[in-house]
Amino acid sequence: DVQLQASGGGLAQAGGSLRLSCVASGFTSDEYTIGWFRQVPGMLREGIACITARDGSTLYSDSVQGRFTISSDNVKNIVYLEMNGLKPEDTAVYYCAATNRPYSSAQAADVSQYDYWGQGTQVTVSS
């Protein structure tokens, strides 16, 4: 079965950086899309970024565009989310997810597109 494990969260100061990792295993093809989402208590899960394994295409939400970068190491099966210029409003639990459905721009934001989810990692940004 597909398994995902998110890690790398922690405490950062405003303007600082963190790099999250999503280790994936159990894939039977290389046609997956990996997405990053975040969730604040009482709020809906928000799509942050996604990357397709097939061609490396990426999409970002407006809230993180220009500050966060998603990338992949296809040899190690790890997807990264490098977060720069962190803001207090970035505080949330961050999740990685995977889908093997045909690539769509909806996968940048729509949780229903994803079939596999990792456990979240907490990111806290102080002011």
PDB file of C-alpha atoms in Angstrom:
ATOM      1  CA  ASP A   1       0.000   0.000   0.000  1.00  0.00           C
ATOM      2  CA  VAL A   2       1.051   3.583  -0.529  1.00  0.00           C
ATOM      3  CA  GLN A   3       2.469   5.103   2.632  1.00  0.00           C
ATOM      4  CA  LEU A   4       3.370   8.740   3.240  1.00  0.00           C
ATOM      5  CA  GLN A   5       5.257  10.232   6.154  1.00  0.00           C
ATOM      6  CA  ALA A   6       5.578  13.965   6.642  1.00  0.00           C
ATOM      7  CA  SER A   7       8.304  15.415   8.817  1.00  0.00           C
ATOM      8  CA  GLY A   8      10.402  18.516   9.323  1.00  0.00           C
ATOM      9  CA  GLY A   9       7.975  20.754  11.134  1.00  0.00           C
ATOM     10  CA  GLY A  10       8.925  22.794  14.131  1.00  0.00           C
ATOM     11  CA  LEU A  11       9.179  26.297  15.477  1.00  0.00           C
ATOM     12  CA  ALA A  12      10.464  29.138  13.344  1.00  0.00           C
ATOM     13  CA  GLN A  13      10.633  32.885  13.674  1.00  0.00           C
ATOM     14  CA  ALA A  14       8.831  35.178  11.285  1.00  0.00           C
ATOM     15  CA  GLY A  15      10.989  35.571   8.208  1.00  0.00           C
ATOM     16  CA  GLY A  16      12.713  32.269   8.845  1.00  0.00           C
ATOM     17  CA  SER A  17      12.751  29.021   6.917  1.00  0.00           C
ATOM     18  CA  LEU A  18      11.842  25.379   7.322  1.00  0.00           C
ATOM     19  CA  ARG A  19      11.988  22.421   4.978  1.00  0.00           C
ATOM     20  CA  LEU A  20       9.339  19.744   5.189  1.00  0.00           C
ATOM     21  CA  SER A  21       9.822  16.258   3.793  1.00  0.00           C
ATOM     22  CA  CYS A  22       7.325  13.695   2.594  1.00  0.00           C
ATOM     23  CA  VAL A  23       8.728  10.190   2.287  1.00  0.00           C
ATOM     24  CA  ALA A  24       6.659   8.016   0.002  1.00  0.00           C
ATOM     25  CA  SER A  25       6.662   4.266  -0.428  1.00  0.00           C
ATOM     26  CA  GLY A  26       4.520   1.606  -2.022  1.00  0.00           C
ATOM     27  CA  PHE A  27       4.012   3.307  -5.378  1.00  0.00           C
ATOM     28  CA  THR A  28       3.477   0.931  -8.268  1.00  0.00           C
ATOM     29  CA  SER A  29       3.888   3.605 -10.938  1.00  0.00           C
ATOM     30  CA  ASP A  30       5.556   6.974 -11.434  1.00  0.00           C
ATOM     31  CA  GLU A  31       2.380   8.781 -12.428  1.00  0.00           C
ATOM     32  CA  TYR A  32       1.552  10.180  -9.000  1.00  0.00           C
ATOM     33  CA  THR A  33       0.979  13.744  -7.981  1.00  0.00           C
ATOM     34  CA  ILE A  34       2.065  14.790  -4.488  1.00  0.00           C
ATOM     35  CA  GLY A  35       0.367  17.681  -2.753  1.00  0.00           C
ATOM     36  CA  TRP A  36       0.985  19.659   0.391  1.00  0.00           C
ATOM     37  CA  PHE A  37      -1.941  20.865   2.479  1.00  0.00           C
ATOM     38  CA  ARG A  38      -2.259  22.657   5.776  1.00  0.00           C
ATOM     39  CA  GLN A  39      -4.979  22.920   8.353  1.00  0.00           C
ATOM     40  CA  VAL A  40      -5.695  25.198  11.280  1.00  0.00           C
ATOM     41  CA  PRO A  41      -8.110  24.007  13.984  1.00  0.00           C
ATOM     42  CA  GLY A  42     -11.667  24.877  13.027  1.00  0.00           C
ATOM     43  CA  MET A  43     -10.744  25.563   9.411  1.00  0.00           C
ATOM     44  CA  LEU A  44     -10.874  23.562   6.200  1.00  0.00           C
ATOM     45  CA  ARG A  45      -7.750  21.900   4.917  1.00  0.00           C
ATOM     46  CA  GLU A  46      -6.015  24.273   2.502  1.00  0.00           C
ATOM     47  CA  GLY A  47      -4.066  23.265  -0.569  1.00  0.00           C
ATOM     48  CA  ILE A  48      -0.559  24.723  -0.677  1.00  0.00           C
ATOM     49  CA  ALA A  49       1.337  23.163  -3.561  1.00  0.00           C
ATOM     50  CA  CYS A  50       1.570  20.076  -5.713  1.00  0.00           C
ATOM     51  CA  ILE A  51       4.070  18.457  -8.027  1.00  0.00           C
ATOM     52  CA  THR A  52       3.659  15.781 -10.671  1.00  0.00           C
ATOM     53  CA  ALA A  53       6.191  12.991 -10.841  1.00  0.00           C
ATOM     54  CA  ARG A  54       5.754  12.603 -14.577  1.00  0.00           C
ATOM     55  CA  ASP A  55       7.114  15.969 -15.667  1.00  0.00           C
ATOM     56  CA  GLY A  56       7.759  17.954 -12.500  1.00  0.00           C
ATOM     57  CA  SER A  57       5.020  20.499 -13.091  1.00  0.00           C
ATOM     58  CA  THR A  58       4.167  22.488  -9.983  1.00  0.00           C
ATOM     59  CA  LEU A  59       1.309  24.618  -8.732  1.00  0.00           C
ATOM     60  CA  TYR A  60       1.081  26.915  -5.720  1.00  0.00           C
ATOM     61  CA  SER A  61      -1.621  28.667  -3.792  1.00  0.00           C
ATOM     62  CA  ASP A  62      -1.623  32.451  -3.832  1.00  0.00           C
ATOM     63  CA  SER A  63      -0.853  32.515  -0.126  1.00  0.00           C
ATOM     64  CA  VAL A  64       2.552  30.847  -0.567  1.00  0.00           C
ATOM     65  CA  GLN A  65       3.491  31.758  -4.142  1.00  0.00           C
ATOM     66  CA  GLY A  66       6.996  33.157  -4.209  1.00  0.00           C
ATOM     67  CA  ARG A  67       7.818  31.985  -0.689  1.00  0.00           C
ATOM     68  CA  PHE A  68       7.442  28.200  -0.785  1.00  0.00           C
ATOM     69  CA  THR A  69       9.015  25.764  -3.224  1.00  0.00           C
ATOM     70  CA  ILE A  70       7.957  22.171  -3.804  1.00  0.00           C
ATOM     71  CA  SER A  71      10.493  19.755  -5.247  1.00  0.00           C
ATOM     72  CA  SER A  72      11.063  16.034  -5.523  1.00  0.00           C
ATOM     73  CA  ASP A  73      13.868  13.526  -5.321  1.00  0.00           C
ATOM     74  CA  ASN A  74      12.554  10.705  -7.450  1.00  0.00           C
ATOM     75  CA  VAL A  75      15.427   8.388  -6.543  1.00  0.00           C
ATOM     76  CA  LYS A  76      14.704   8.601  -2.823  1.00  0.00           C
ATOM     77  CA  ASN A  77      10.950   9.066  -3.292  1.00  0.00           C
ATOM     78  CA  ILE A  78      10.919  12.208  -1.202  1.00  0.00           C
ATOM     79  CA  VAL A  79       8.978  15.381  -1.873  1.00  0.00           C
ATOM     80  CA  TYR A  80      10.098  18.557  -0.159  1.00  0.00           C
ATOM     81  CA  LEU A  81       8.394  21.783   0.716  1.00  0.00           C
ATOM     82  CA  GLU A  82      10.919  24.519   1.356  1.00  0.00           C
ATOM     83  CA  MET A  83       9.294  27.371   3.194  1.00  0.00           C
ATOM     84  CA  ASN A  84      10.980  30.758   3.196  1.00  0.00           C
ATOM     85  CA  GLY A  85       9.836  34.097   4.493  1.00  0.00           C
ATOM     86  CA  LEU A  86       7.597  32.410   7.033  1.00  0.00           C
ATOM     87  CA  LYS A  87       4.720  34.363   8.504  1.00  0.00           C
ATOM     88  CA  PRO A  88       2.702  33.724  11.662  1.00  0.00           C
ATOM     89  CA  GLU A  89      -0.305  32.916   9.475  1.00  0.00           C
ATOM     90  CA  ASP A  90       1.638  29.952   8.092  1.00  0.00           C
ATOM     91  CA  THR A  91       1.183  28.246  11.460  1.00  0.00           C
ATOM     92  CA  ALA A  92      -0.720  25.015  10.861  1.00  0.00           C
ATOM     93  CA  VAL A  93      -0.450  21.272  10.654  1.00  0.00           C
ATOM     94  CA  TYR A  94       1.019  20.397   7.267  1.00  0.00           C
ATOM     95  CA  TYR A  95       0.061  17.223   5.420  1.00  0.00           C
ATOM     96  CA  CYS A  96       1.339  15.549   2.303  1.00  0.00           C
ATOM     97  CA  ALA A  97      -0.955  13.539   0.088  1.00  0.00           C
ATOM     98  CA  ALA A  98      -0.775  11.498  -3.098  1.00  0.00           C
ATOM     99  CA  THR A  99      -3.014  10.765  -6.032  1.00  0.00           C
ATOM    100  CA  ASN A 100      -2.602   8.775  -9.213  1.00  0.00           C
ATOM    101  CA  ARG A 101      -5.561  10.391 -10.895  1.00  0.00           C
ATOM    102  CA  PRO A 102      -4.846  12.272 -14.125  1.00  0.00           C
ATOM    103  CA  TYR A 103      -3.149  15.561 -13.453  1.00  0.00           C
ATOM    104  CA  SER A 104      -5.462  18.513 -12.972  1.00  0.00           C
ATOM    105  CA  SER A 105      -5.049  22.030 -11.669  1.00  0.00           C
ATOM    106  CA  ALA A 106      -7.697  21.131  -9.106  1.00  0.00           C
ATOM    107  CA  GLN A 107      -5.123  18.981  -7.334  1.00  0.00           C
ATOM    108  CA  ALA A 108      -3.447  22.110  -6.026  1.00  0.00           C
ATOM    109  CA  ALA A 109      -6.372  22.788  -3.723  1.00  0.00           C
ATOM    110  CA  ASP A 110      -8.990  20.023  -3.728  1.00  0.00           C
ATOM    111  CA  VAL A 111      -8.542  17.443  -0.995  1.00  0.00           C
ATOM    112  CA  SER A 112     -11.034  15.128  -2.698  1.00  0.00           C
ATOM    113  CA  GLN A 113      -8.517  14.564  -5.498  1.00  0.00           C
ATOM    114  CA  TYR A 114      -6.195  12.718  -3.124  1.00  0.00           C
ATOM    115  CA  ASP A 115      -6.444   9.095  -2.049  1.00  0.00           C
ATOM    116  CA  TYR A 116      -3.461   8.734   0.293  1.00  0.00           C
ATOM    117  CA  TRP A 117      -2.516  10.939   3.217  1.00  0.00           C
ATOM    118  CA  GLY A 118       0.400  11.108   5.559  1.00  0.00           C
ATOM    119  CA  GLN A 119       0.354  12.125   9.172  1.00  0.00           C
ATOM    120  CA  GLY A 120       0.686  15.826   9.690  1.00  0.00           C
ATOM    121  CA  THR A 121       3.681  17.750  10.962  1.00  0.00           C
ATOM    122  CA  GLN A 122       3.204  20.875  13.052  1.00  0.00           C
ATOM    123  CA  VAL A 123       4.659  24.175  11.886  1.00  0.00           C
ATOM    124  CA  THR A 124       4.579  27.099  14.284  1.00  0.00           C
ATOM    125  CA  VAL A 125       5.803  30.554  13.307  1.00  0.00           C
ATOM    126  CA  SER A 126       6.327  33.133  16.003  1.00  0.00           C
ATOM    127  CA  SER A 127       6.074  36.864  15.467  1.00  0.00           C
TER     128      SER A 127
END
